[in-house]
XYZ file of N, CA and C in Angstrom:
756
model
N 32.751 -18.773 35.761
C 31.404 -18.208 35.567
C 31.471 -16.878 34.830
N 32.459 -16.036 35.255
C 32.625 -14.726 34.611
C 32.990 -14.891 33.152
N 33.866 -15.872 32.859
C 34.263 -16.117 31.470
C 33.079 -16.564 30.618
N 32.188 -17.361 31.229
C 31.018 -17.825 30.486
C 30.101 -16.664 30.114
N 29.849 -15.782 31.077
C 29.008 -14.618 30.784
C 29.665 -13.702 29.754
N 30.973 -13.564 29.821
C 31.696 -12.742 28.842
C 31.540 -13.321 27.434
N 31.615 -14.645 27.341
C 31.460 -15.293 26.040
C 30.067 -15.082 25.475
N 29.048 -15.209 26.353
C 27.674 -15.000 25.900
C 27.463 -13.569 25.432
N 28.011 -12.608 26.187
C 27.882 -11.208 25.797
C 28.543 -10.962 24.441
N 29.698 -11.590 24.232
C 30.362 -11.446 22.941
C 29.537 -12.015 21.802
N 28.864 -13.138 22.059
C 28.014 -13.736 21.040
C 26.816 -12.855 20.712
N 26.259 -12.208 21.729
C 25.133 -11.297 21.496
C 25.554 -10.138 20.610
N 26.711 -9.555 20.906
C 27.219 -8.461 20.083
C 27.502 -8.934 18.660
N 28.026 -10.157 18.551
C 28.273 -10.728 17.220
C 26.965 -10.830 16.437
N 25.906 -11.263 17.115
C 24.613 -11.388 16.450
C 24.112 -10.032 15.949
N 24.175 -9.017 16.803
C 23.652 -7.690 16.435
C 24.373 -7.141 15.214
N 25.700 -7.171 15.241
C 26.461 -6.611 14.125
C 26.318 -7.466 12.860
N 26.233 -8.779 13.018
C 26.051 -9.644 11.849
C 24.697 -9.392 11.196
N 23.665 -9.178 12.028
C 22.328 -8.941 11.482
C 22.275 -7.665 10.673
N 23.014 -6.649 11.102
C 23.008 -5.370 10.391
C 23.602 -5.499 8.991
N 24.586 -6.394 8.847
C 25.292 -6.491 7.565
C 24.857 -7.690 6.714
N 24.437 -8.781 7.352
C 24.151 -10.004 6.605
C 22.719 -10.490 6.741
N 21.947 -9.901 7.632
C 20.570 -10.327 7.826
C 20.401 -11.106 9.117
N 19.200 -11.013 9.683
C 18.924 -11.631 10.976
C 19.029 -13.153 10.922
N 18.610 -13.761 9.792
C 18.648 -15.214 9.691
C 20.066 -15.759 9.768
N 20.979 -15.172 8.982
C 22.375 -15.610 8.989
C 22.998 -15.363 10.352
N 22.704 -14.196 10.945
C 23.281 -13.858 12.243
C 22.843 -14.836 13.323
N 21.564 -15.195 13.308
C 21.056 -16.132 14.315
C 21.719 -17.494 14.182
N 21.877 -17.960 12.927
C 22.496 -19.273 12.702
C 23.952 -19.285 13.170
N 24.714 -18.259 12.786
C 26.136 -18.197 13.145
C 26.305 -18.071 14.660
N 25.508 -17.190 15.261
C 25.632 -16.965 16.696
C 25.204 -18.192 17.497
N 24.138 -18.847 17.033
C 23.711 -20.063 17.725
C 24.774 -21.148 17.689
N 25.411 -21.304 16.529
C 26.483 -22.295 16.407
C 27.656 -21.935 17.310
N 27.991 -20.650 17.314
C 29.091 -20.203 18.183
C 28.793 -20.437 19.645
N 27.546 -20.226 20.036
C 27.160 -20.441 21.434
C 27.308 -21.908 21.829
N 26.886 -22.801 20.938
C 27.029 -24.237 21.221
C 28.499 -24.616 21.399
N 29.353 -24.083 20.526
C 30.790 -24.389 20.628
C 31.363 -23.886 21.937
N 30.999 -22.674 22.329
C 31.520 -22.097 23.579
C 31.096 -22.933 24.777
N 29.813 -23.340 24.809
C 29.311 -24.120 25.943
C 30.000 -25.487 26.022
N 30.179 -26.144 24.874
C 30.837 -27.463 24.852
C 32.265 -27.367 25.372
N 32.995 -26.358 24.901
C 34.399 -26.193 25.337
C 34.467 -25.892 26.828
N 33.597 -25.006 27.284
C 33.614 -24.639 28.701
C 33.244 -25.828 29.582
N 32.282 -26.626 29.137
C 31.854 -27.777 29.929
C 32.979 -28.818 30.050
N 33.765 -28.996 29.009
C 34.873 -29.949 29.054
C 35.962 -29.508 30.032
N 36.188 -28.204 30.090
C 37.230 -27.677 30.976
C 36.751 -27.570 32.420
N 35.469 -27.576 32.630
C 34.957 -27.409 33.981
C 33.716 -28.283 34.182
N 33.884 -29.597 34.277
C 32.746 -30.510 34.385
C 31.871 -30.241 35.606
N 32.467 -29.691 36.683
C 31.710 -29.460 37.910
C 30.606 -28.424 37.717
N 30.806 -27.541 36.772
C 29.823 -26.469 36.551
C 29.044 -26.673 35.246
N 28.949 -27.884 34.817
C 28.271 -28.169 33.558
C 26.806 -27.703 33.577
N 26.136 -27.953 34.687
C 24.736 -27.528 34.792
C 24.582 -26.021 34.686
N 25.483 -25.307 35.358
C 25.435 -23.836 35.290
C 25.689 -23.340 33.882
N 26.638 -23.968 33.203
C 26.954 -23.556 31.840
C 25.777 -23.805 30.900
N 25.100 -24.913 31.102
C 23.925 -25.185 30.260
C 22.852 -24.127 30.490
N 22.655 -23.735 31.771
C 21.684 -22.685 32.086
C 22.071 -21.370 31.424
N 23.351 -21.041 31.495
C 23.831 -19.817 30.840
C 23.575 -19.886 29.336
N 23.803 -21.058 28.743
C 23.561 -21.208 27.312
C 22.108 -20.998 26.940
N 21.219 -21.562 27.752
C 19.784 -21.386 27.491
C 19.406 -19.914 27.576
N 19.919 -19.238 28.621
C 19.634 -17.804 28.757
C 20.180 -17.007 27.574
N 21.350 -17.420 27.099
C 21.933 -16.722 25.950
C 21.093 -16.886 24.702
N 20.621 -18.105 24.451
C 19.761 -18.357 23.289
C 18.480 -17.537 23.388
N 17.892 -17.504 24.589
C 16.660 -16.724 24.781
C 16.896 -15.250 24.519
N 18.044 -14.750 24.977
C 18.361 -13.331 24.751
C 18.523 -13.024 23.275
N 19.226 -13.909 22.558
C 19.424 -13.718 21.120
C 18.088 -13.749 20.382
N 17.233 -14.682 20.748
C 15.917 -14.768 20.106
C 15.098 -13.517 20.361
N 15.179 -12.986 21.579
C 14.438 -11.763 21.915
C 14.925 -10.579 21.086
N 16.245 -10.456 20.972
C 16.799 -9.379 20.152
C 16.356 -9.500 18.704
N 16.340 -10.717 18.176
C 15.936 -10.929 16.785
C 14.488 -10.525 16.577
N 13.631 -10.849 17.530
C 12.186 -10.594 17.380
C 11.821 -9.125 17.584
N 12.446 -8.499 18.599
C 12.004 -7.164 19.018
C 12.770 -6.042 18.350
N 14.093 -6.226 18.160
C 14.915 -5.090 17.740
C 15.421 -5.219 16.316
N 16.175 -6.266 16.045
C 16.928 -6.321 14.797
C 16.082 -6.750 13.622
N 15.304 -7.822 13.744
C 14.568 -8.366 12.607
C 13.591 -7.382 11.993
N 12.771 -6.639 12.786
C 11.866 -5.673 12.149
C 12.605 -4.626 11.340
N 13.760 -4.166 11.870
C 14.513 -3.141 11.158
C 15.059 -3.675 9.847
N 15.673 -4.853 9.910
C 16.221 -5.456 8.691
C 15.111 -5.762 7.702
N 13.970 -6.246 8.199
C 12.848 -6.564 7.333
C 12.296 -5.347 6.622
N 12.179 -4.236 7.336
C 11.675 -3.014 6.697
C 12.591 -2.571 5.575
N 13.917 -2.621 5.830
C 14.862 -2.185 4.803
C 14.800 -3.107 3.591
N 14.615 -4.397 3.837
C 14.575 -5.349 2.728
C 13.349 -5.155 1.858
N 12.242 -4.698 2.444
C 11.012 -4.540 1.677
C 10.824 -3.186 1.042
N 11.747 -2.243 1.282
C 11.552 -0.877 0.796
C 11.440 -0.798 -0.720
N 12.295 -1.541 -1.428
C 12.311 -1.416 -2.890
C 10.979 -1.832 -3.501
N 10.441 -2.957 -3.063
C 9.184 -3.430 -3.622
C 8.002 -2.613 -3.135
N 8.157 -1.960 -1.964
C 7.043 -1.192 -1.424
C 6.829 0.114 -2.197
N 7.835 0.537 -2.970
C 7.691 1.789 -3.713
C 6.408 1.771 -4.533
N 5.684 2.905 -4.610
C 4.428 2.941 -5.372
C 4.634 2.482 -6.801
N 3.651 1.822 -7.403
C 3.792 1.343 -8.777
C 4.011 2.487 -9.748
N 4.837 2.259 -10.739
C 5.085 3.271 -11.746
C 3.970 3.263 -12.779
N 3.973 4.251 -13.635
C 2.949 4.341 -14.674
C 2.976 3.102 -15.568
N 4.179 2.597 -15.897
C 4.276 1.433 -16.776
C 3.753 0.161 -16.123
N 3.744 0.107 -14.778
C 3.309 -1.100 -14.088
C 1.810 -1.133 -13.848
N 1.113 -0.022 -14.069
C -0.326 0.009 -13.866
C -1.034 -0.575 -15.082
N -2.289 -1.037 -14.944
C -3.038 -1.529 -16.099
C -3.120 -0.465 -17.186
N -3.146 -0.889 -18.419
C -3.112 0.047 -19.543
C -4.473 0.266 -20.163
N -5.534 -0.096 -19.462
C -6.875 0.070 -20.003
C -7.172 1.549 -20.214
N -7.628 1.915 -21.387
C -7.922 3.311 -21.700
C -9.339 3.661 -21.267
N -9.607 4.941 -20.903
C -10.960 5.343 -20.530
C -11.938 5.105 -21.668
N -13.161 4.694 -21.323
C -14.170 4.491 -22.349
C -14.483 5.818 -23.039
N -14.650 5.750 -24.310
C -14.979 6.962 -25.056
C -13.770 7.756 -25.509
N -12.570 7.373 -25.046
C -11.380 8.096 -25.458
C -11.055 7.757 -26.902
N -10.559 8.741 -27.698
C -10.242 8.470 -29.106
C -9.109 7.470 -29.220
N -9.174 6.641 -30.259
C -8.137 5.633 -30.473
C -6.816 6.307 -30.821
N -5.735 5.722 -30.341
C -4.416 6.279 -30.618
C -4.052 6.042 -32.079
N -3.262 6.936 -32.620
C -2.816 6.802 -34.006
C -1.935 5.574 -34.138
N -2.035 4.904 -35.276
C -1.264 3.686 -35.490
C 0.219 4.016 -35.611
N 1.040 3.210 -34.961
C 2.496 3.310 -35.013
C 2.977 4.746 -34.776
N 2.767 5.296 -33.566
C 3.246 6.652 -33.290
C 4.763 6.706 -33.336
N 5.262 7.824 -33.758
C 6.711 7.971 -33.858
C 7.356 8.096 -32.493
N 6.623 8.602 -31.492
C 7.158 8.716 -30.146
C 6.002 8.629 -29.153
N 6.256 8.131 -27.939
C 5.175 8.016 -26.961
C 4.674 9.386 -26.516
N 3.380 9.500 -26.217
C 2.860 10.787 -25.767
C 3.448 11.143 -24.406
N 3.614 12.430 -24.133
C 4.170 12.835 -22.836
C 3.237 12.453 -21.700
N 3.826 12.030 -20.592
C 3.023 11.657 -19.425
C 2.358 12.900 -18.849
N 1.101 12.736 -18.448
C 0.360 13.849 -17.857
C 0.006 13.526 -16.416
N -0.074 14.552 -15.603
C -0.444 14.355 -14.211
C -1.959 14.216 -14.104
N -2.410 13.733 -12.945
C -3.838 13.583 -12.714
C -4.555 14.929 -12.793
N -3.923 15.974 -12.293
C -4.546 17.304 -12.345
C -4.699 17.790 -13.782
N -3.703 17.509 -14.607
C -3.802 17.893 -16.018
C -4.929 17.147 -16.714
N -5.082 15.865 -16.384
C -6.153 15.076 -16.988
C -7.517 15.582 -16.534
N -7.623 15.924 -15.239
C -8.891 16.417 -14.704
C -9.276 17.769 -15.279
N -8.292 18.490 -15.788
C -8.567 19.798 -16.378
C -8.833 19.710 -17.874
N -8.668 18.523 -18.449
C -8.858 18.381 -19.897
C -9.827 17.239 -20.208
N -9.310 16.037 -20.394
C -10.151 14.896 -20.765
C -11.214 14.585 -19.716
N -10.854 14.761 -18.460
C -11.749 14.383 -17.366
C -12.337 15.600 -16.646
N -12.456 16.701 -17.331
C -13.056 17.862 -16.685
C -14.558 17.654 -16.507
N -15.142 18.445 -15.612
C -16.565 18.288 -15.320
C -17.393 18.589 -16.567
N -18.319 17.694 -16.871
C -19.170 17.834 -18.051
C -20.632 17.883 -17.596
N -21.245 19.064 -17.607
C -22.638 19.171 -17.139
C -23.621 18.374 -17.997
N -23.310 18.188 -19.272
C -24.227 17.452 -20.145
C -24.284 15.971 -19.780
N -23.126 15.372 -19.526
C -23.139 13.957 -19.145
C -23.735 13.773 -17.747
N -23.500 14.750 -16.868
C -24.112 14.674 -15.534
C -25.629 14.750 -15.643
N -26.118 15.636 -16.497
C -27.568 15.765 -16.705
C -28.145 14.443 -17.230
N -27.437 13.838 -18.190
C -27.915 12.579 -18.758
C -27.895 11.464 -17.720
N -26.858 11.424 -16.923
C -26.752 10.389 -15.899
C -27.870 10.518 -14.861
N -28.099 11.742 -14.387
C -29.110 11.949 -13.353
C -30.530 11.710 -13.903
N -30.737 12.060 -15.159
C -32.017 11.736 -15.785
C -32.217 10.220 -15.818
N -31.185 9.525 -16.222
C -31.250 8.072 -16.323
C -31.547 7.435 -14.971
N -30.980 7.989 -13.914
C -31.145 7.415 -12.586
C -32.502 7.718 -11.963
N -33.072 8.904 -12.271
C -34.253 9.354 -11.531
C -35.493 9.578 -12.401
N -35.471 9.016 -13.595
C -36.665 9.063 -14.444
C -37.258 7.661 -14.530
N -38.539 7.530 -14.252
C -39.211 6.234 -14.272
C -40.519 6.346 -15.052
N -40.601 5.542 -16.102
C -41.771 5.543 -16.984
C -42.125 6.955 -17.442
N -41.089 7.694 -17.843
C -41.288 9.028 -18.402
C -41.504 10.131 -17.388
N -41.497 9.815 -16.093
C -41.715 10.826 -15.052
C -40.404 11.032 -14.291
N -39.922 12.257 -14.255
C -38.658 12.594 -13.595
C -38.911 13.048 -12.165
N -38.211 12.434 -11.230
C -38.263 12.865 -9.826
C -37.412 14.125 -9.711
N -38.052 15.267 -9.747
C -37.345 16.540 -9.818
C -36.433 16.764 -8.607
N -36.948 16.415 -7.432
C -36.157 16.661 -6.225
C -34.868 15.845 -6.230
N -34.962 14.564 -6.548
C -33.775 13.706 -6.564
C -32.872 14.031 -7.749
N -33.478 14.462 -8.846
C -32.679 14.866 -10.008
C -31.795 16.067 -9.652
N -32.383 17.069 -9.006
C -31.593 18.250 -8.625
C -30.521 17.886 -7.595
N -30.863 16.997 -6.674
C -29.876 16.538 -5.685
C -28.730 15.793 -6.373
N -29.067 14.981 -7.354
C -28.056 14.233 -8.108
C -27.104 15.181 -8.830
N -27.638 16.214 -9.458
C -26.804 17.189 -10.180
C -25.827 17.858 -9.210
N -26.337 18.303 -8.065
C -25.479 18.971 -7.087
C -24.396 18.032 -6.570
N -24.786 16.801 -6.288
C -23.840 15.831 -5.730
C -22.733 15.485 -6.720
N -23.093 15.259 -7.963
C -22.087 14.905 -8.968
C -21.124 16.060 -9.240
N -21.663 17.259 -9.296
C -20.801 18.425 -9.525
C -19.833 18.612 -8.366
N -20.346 18.473 -7.148
C -19.491 18.629 -5.968
C -18.444 17.518 -5.900
N -18.830 16.325 -6.318
C -17.892 15.200 -6.283
C -16.692 15.450 -7.183
N -16.932 16.030 -8.356
C -15.800 16.326 -9.257
C -14.889 17.375 -8.640
N -15.487 18.403 -8.034
C -14.674 19.435 -7.373
C -13.883 18.836 -6.209
N -14.517 17.932 -5.459
C -13.828 17.269 -4.348
C -12.685 16.390 -4.854
N -12.876 15.760 -6.002
C -11.837 14.911 -6.578
C -10.604 15.743 -6.928
N -10.821 16.896 -7.537
C -9.705 17.785 -7.876
C -8.976 18.222 -6.603
N -9.735 18.584 -5.575
C -9.132 19.010 -4.312
C -8.346 17.876 -3.662
N -8.865 16.659 -3.764
C -8.205 15.491 -3.182
C -6.862 15.232 -3.843
N -6.825 15.327 -5.165
C -5.563 15.116 -5.880
C -4.559 16.218 -5.545
N -5.045 17.448 -5.444
C -4.158 18.561 -5.085
C -3.578 18.394 -3.681
N -4.327 17.767 -2.812
C -3.901 17.585 -1.421
C -2.740 16.609 -1.293
N -2.562 15.742 -2.288
C -1.521 14.713 -2.203
C -0.616 14.750 -3.439
N 0.109 15.851 -3.640
C 0.959 15.949 -4.839
C 2.121 14.965 -4.830
N 2.461 14.428 -3.656
C 3.582 13.494 -3.557
C 3.219 12.071 -3.987
N 1.926 11.783 -4.108
C 1.501 10.428 -4.495
C 1.411 10.339 -6.018
N 2.552 10.139 -6.653
C 2.621 10.162 -8.118
C 1.857 9.013 -8.767
N 1.627 7.931 -8.022
C 0.911 6.791 -8.600
C -0.533 7.142 -8.956
N -1.072 8.226 -8.405
C -2.443 8.634 -8.746
C -2.546 8.970 -10.235
N -1.467 9.504 -10.810
C -1.484 9.877 -12.227
C -1.849 8.685 -13.108
N -1.302 7.517 -12.771
C -1.575 6.319 -13.571
C -2.871 5.637 -13.164
N -3.227 5.742 -11.893
C -4.402 5.023 -11.402
C -5.715 5.711 -11.747
N -5.720 7.043 -11.799
C -6.968 7.776 -12.046
C -7.676 7.338 -13.330
N -6.995 7.221 -14.476
C -7.708 6.776 -15.689
C -8.322 5.384 -15.559
N -7.697 4.524 -14.768
C -8.242 3.179 -14.597
C -9.547 3.242 -13.807
N -9.542 3.986 -12.718
C -10.760 4.128 -11.911
C -11.843 4.850 -12.707
N -11.443 5.862 -13.454
C -12.399 6.613 -14.271
C -13.107 5.687 -15.259
N -12.327 4.830 -15.891
C -12.895 3.890 -16.855
C -13.862 2.913 -16.186
N -13.531 2.486 -14.968
C -14.387 1.551 -14.252
C -15.771 2.130 -13.985
N -15.851 3.446 -13.825
C -17.117 4.079 -13.464
C -17.687 4.939 -14.590
N -17.323 4.592 -15.811
C -17.893 5.244 -16.990
C -18.627 4.197 -17.819
N -19.911 4.360 -17.950
C -20.740 3.432 -18.719
C -21.462 4.206 -19.827
N -21.261 3.742 -21.059
C -21.886 4.377 -22.224
C -21.627 5.890 -22.261
N -20.410 6.260 -21.909
C -19.999 7.660 -21.970
C -20.420 8.508 -20.782
N -21.101 7.926 -19.806
C -21.565 8.670 -18.636
C -20.733 8.267 -17.415
N -20.094 9.242 -16.801
C -19.206 8.983 -15.668
C -19.872 9.364 -14.350
N -19.761 8.458 -13.367
C -20.238 8.749 -12.014
C -19.097 9.403 -11.236
N -19.136 10.712 -11.131
C -18.065 11.418 -10.432
C -18.016 11.040 -8.953
N -19.175 10.760 -8.365
C -19.189 10.408 -6.944
C -18.402 9.120 -6.691
N -18.531 8.152 -7.581
C -17.832 6.885 -7.385
C -16.338 7.006 -7.697
N -15.998 7.816 -8.678
C -14.577 8.036 -8.970
C -13.894 8.667 -7.761
N -14.537 9.697 -7.221
C -13.966 10.347 -6.029
C -13.850 9.358 -4.872
N -14.880 8.557 -4.681
C -14.884 7.575 -3.593
C -13.742 6.572 -3.741
N -13.543 6.068 -4.947
C -12.506 5.065 -5.169
C -11.104 5.653 -5.012
N -10.885 6.863 -5.531
C -9.573 7.501 -5.373
C -9.287 7.741 -3.892
N -10.300 8.208 -3.168
C -10.140 8.446 -1.735
C -9.800 7.144 -1.003
N -10.460 6.046 -1.358
C -10.183 4.747 -0.734
C -8.739 4.308 -0.990
N -8.263 4.525 -2.211
C -6.896 4.114 -2.528
C -5.873 4.930 -1.755
N -6.126 6.216 -1.627
C -5.215 7.063 -0.851
C -5.197 6.614 0.604
N -6.366 6.358 1.172
C -6.436 5.911 2.558
C -5.761 4.546 2.725
N -5.936 3.658 1.751
C -5.285 2.357 1.827
C -3.773 2.485 1.809
N -3.272 3.357 0.950
C -1.826 3.593 0.868
C -1.288 4.143 2.189
N -1.993 5.140 2.749
C -1.549 5.736 4.003
C -1.622 4.730 5.157
N -2.622 3.865 5.146
C -2.728 2.834 6.174
C -1.547 1.860 6.105
N -1.145 1.508 4.892
C 0.001 0.612 4.745
C 1.287 1.277 5.217
N 1.407 2.571 4.947
C 2.568 3.306 5.452
C 2.603 3.267 6.975
N 1.440 3.419 7.586
C 1.354 3.378 9.046
C 1.738 1.998 9.571
N 1.293 0.948 8.898
C 1.606 -0.407 9.339
C 3.115 -0.656 9.341
N 3.816 -0.048 8.427
C 5.265 -0.257 8.328
C 6.005 0.241 9.560
N 5.443 1.216 10.252
C 6.100 1.765 11.429
C 5.727 1.086 12.730
N 4.827 0.105 12.678
C 4.369 -0.562 13.898
C 5.300 -1.712 14.280
N 5.409 -1.930 15.579
C 6.193 -3.072 16.047
C 5.482 -4.365 15.620
N 6.264 -5.322 15.184
C 5.696 -6.556 14.686
C 5.369 -6.511 13.206
N 5.791 -5.428 12.544
C 5.567 -5.303 11.094
C 6.166 -6.484 10.347
N 5.379 -7.095 9.474
C 5.805 -8.265 8.708
C 6.205 -7.816 7.299
N 7.500 -7.580 7.106
C 7.986 -7.075 5.822
C 7.755 -8.063 4.692
N 7.938 -9.338 4.978
C 7.775 -10.352 3.930
C 6.331 -10.404 3.450
N 5.388 -10.361 4.372
C 3.976 -10.407 4.000
C 3.574 -9.143 3.239
N 4.075 -7.994 3.693
C 3.772 -6.740 3.003
C 4.282 -6.780 1.570
N 5.506 -7.253 1.412
C 6.107 -7.350 0.082
C 5.278 -8.244 -0.836
N 4.846 -9.381 -0.309
C 4.049 -10.319 -1.103
C 2.712 -9.714 -1.511
N 2.041 -9.055 -0.578
C 0.718 -8.486 -0.862
C 0.801 -7.372 -1.902
N 1.792 -6.511 -1.777
C 1.919 -5.406 -2.733
C 2.263 -5.935 -4.122
N 3.142 -6.930 -4.175
C 3.504 -7.510 -5.474
C 2.299 -8.171 -6.132
N 1.448 -8.799 -5.334
C 0.292 -9.519 -5.867
C -0.761 -8.579 -6.441
N -0.939 -7.397 -5.834
C -2.049 -6.522 -6.208
C -1.629 -5.220 -6.880
N -0.351 -5.013 -7.156
C 0.107 -3.711 -7.636
C -0.448 -3.354 -9.022
N -0.883 -4.320 -9.814
C -1.443 -4.033 -11.132
C -2.963 -4.108 -11.157
N -3.577 -4.202 -9.991
C -5.031 -4.232 -9.888
C -5.578 -2.810 -9.973
N -6.867 -2.682 -10.318
C -7.482 -1.353 -10.392
C -7.578 -0.706 -9.021
N -7.537 -1.503 -7.953
C -7.549 -0.986 -6.577
C -6.349 -1.559 -5.823
N -5.125 -1.165 -6.189
C -3.933 -1.836 -5.664
C -3.725 -1.673 -4.167
N -3.992 -0.473 -3.654
C -3.663 -0.240 -2.243
C -4.714 -0.807 -1.295
N -5.991 -0.689 -1.634
C -7.012 -1.263 -0.754
C -6.912 -2.788 -0.755
N -6.621 -3.378 -1.905
C -6.487 -4.827 -1.967
C -5.233 -5.298 -1.232
N -4.137 -4.551 -1.367
C -2.908 -4.916 -0.648
C -3.111 -4.777 0.861
N -3.844 -3.752 1.269
C -4.129 -3.576 2.699
C -4.964 -4.740 3.226
N -5.996 -5.126 2.475
C -6.836 -6.257 2.873
C -6.005 -7.535 2.959
N -5.127 -7.725 1.995
C -4.258 -8.908 1.965
C -3.344 -8.930 3.184
N -2.769 -7.776 3.525
C -1.803 -7.728 4.633
C -2.485 -7.957 5.985
N -3.687 -7.410 6.154
C -4.368 -7.511 7.444
C -5.129 -8.821 7.610
N -5.293 -9.568 6.532
C -6.009 -10.840 6.608
C -5.190 -11.856 7.387
N -5.827 -12.514 8.322
C -5.145 -13.512 9.154
C -4.865 -14.781 8.344
């Protein structure tokens, strides 16, 4: 009986160390096969205790399965998904240019230097009171009559939204993917040269929250690395990559 328990304990240790180096799937297969061999050999040498040995084998399999589910598999899965989970690079994001931006010169001799989101917000995407005025007029003028109260509220809201957007980007300097994503969102909410700053800020904020939510999911017990990897790969080139990946991952 003592020898049987010793063999099972050895198989459990074999599984743990094998999973760390070769993966939980390979470790489970090898350890399960080893357990069957040990039980068969022990049963032949001691037929009187065959029932006990079978019980020990069942307990050993259950223990190995528990270790795979609770301890080893989530850890191995997280490590396996780390590379694909990395935020999309600038080259992997959609290349749609903001509406109204000047056309690039034909056959440039070298690619333009990459700019950060803050640099773009201070230049091409800086607050423009004239476009805000035109947008708010368009929204709150009906049959030649301007709703003055809503027009003034619109001006204040749009101006504040741009300031909030700058503050939001400054708050997350480590999220480099914003540099590539901001022009895409900006283009989505620019119609006929008029940009809705409130919607740009809203969309950027949603993407940041989606990214942070996915980071949180990675640390939870029961984290599904394979599903996370699939969802991020599927949506990484979308205009809303993180919110869509989050929706994909949480969908039953």
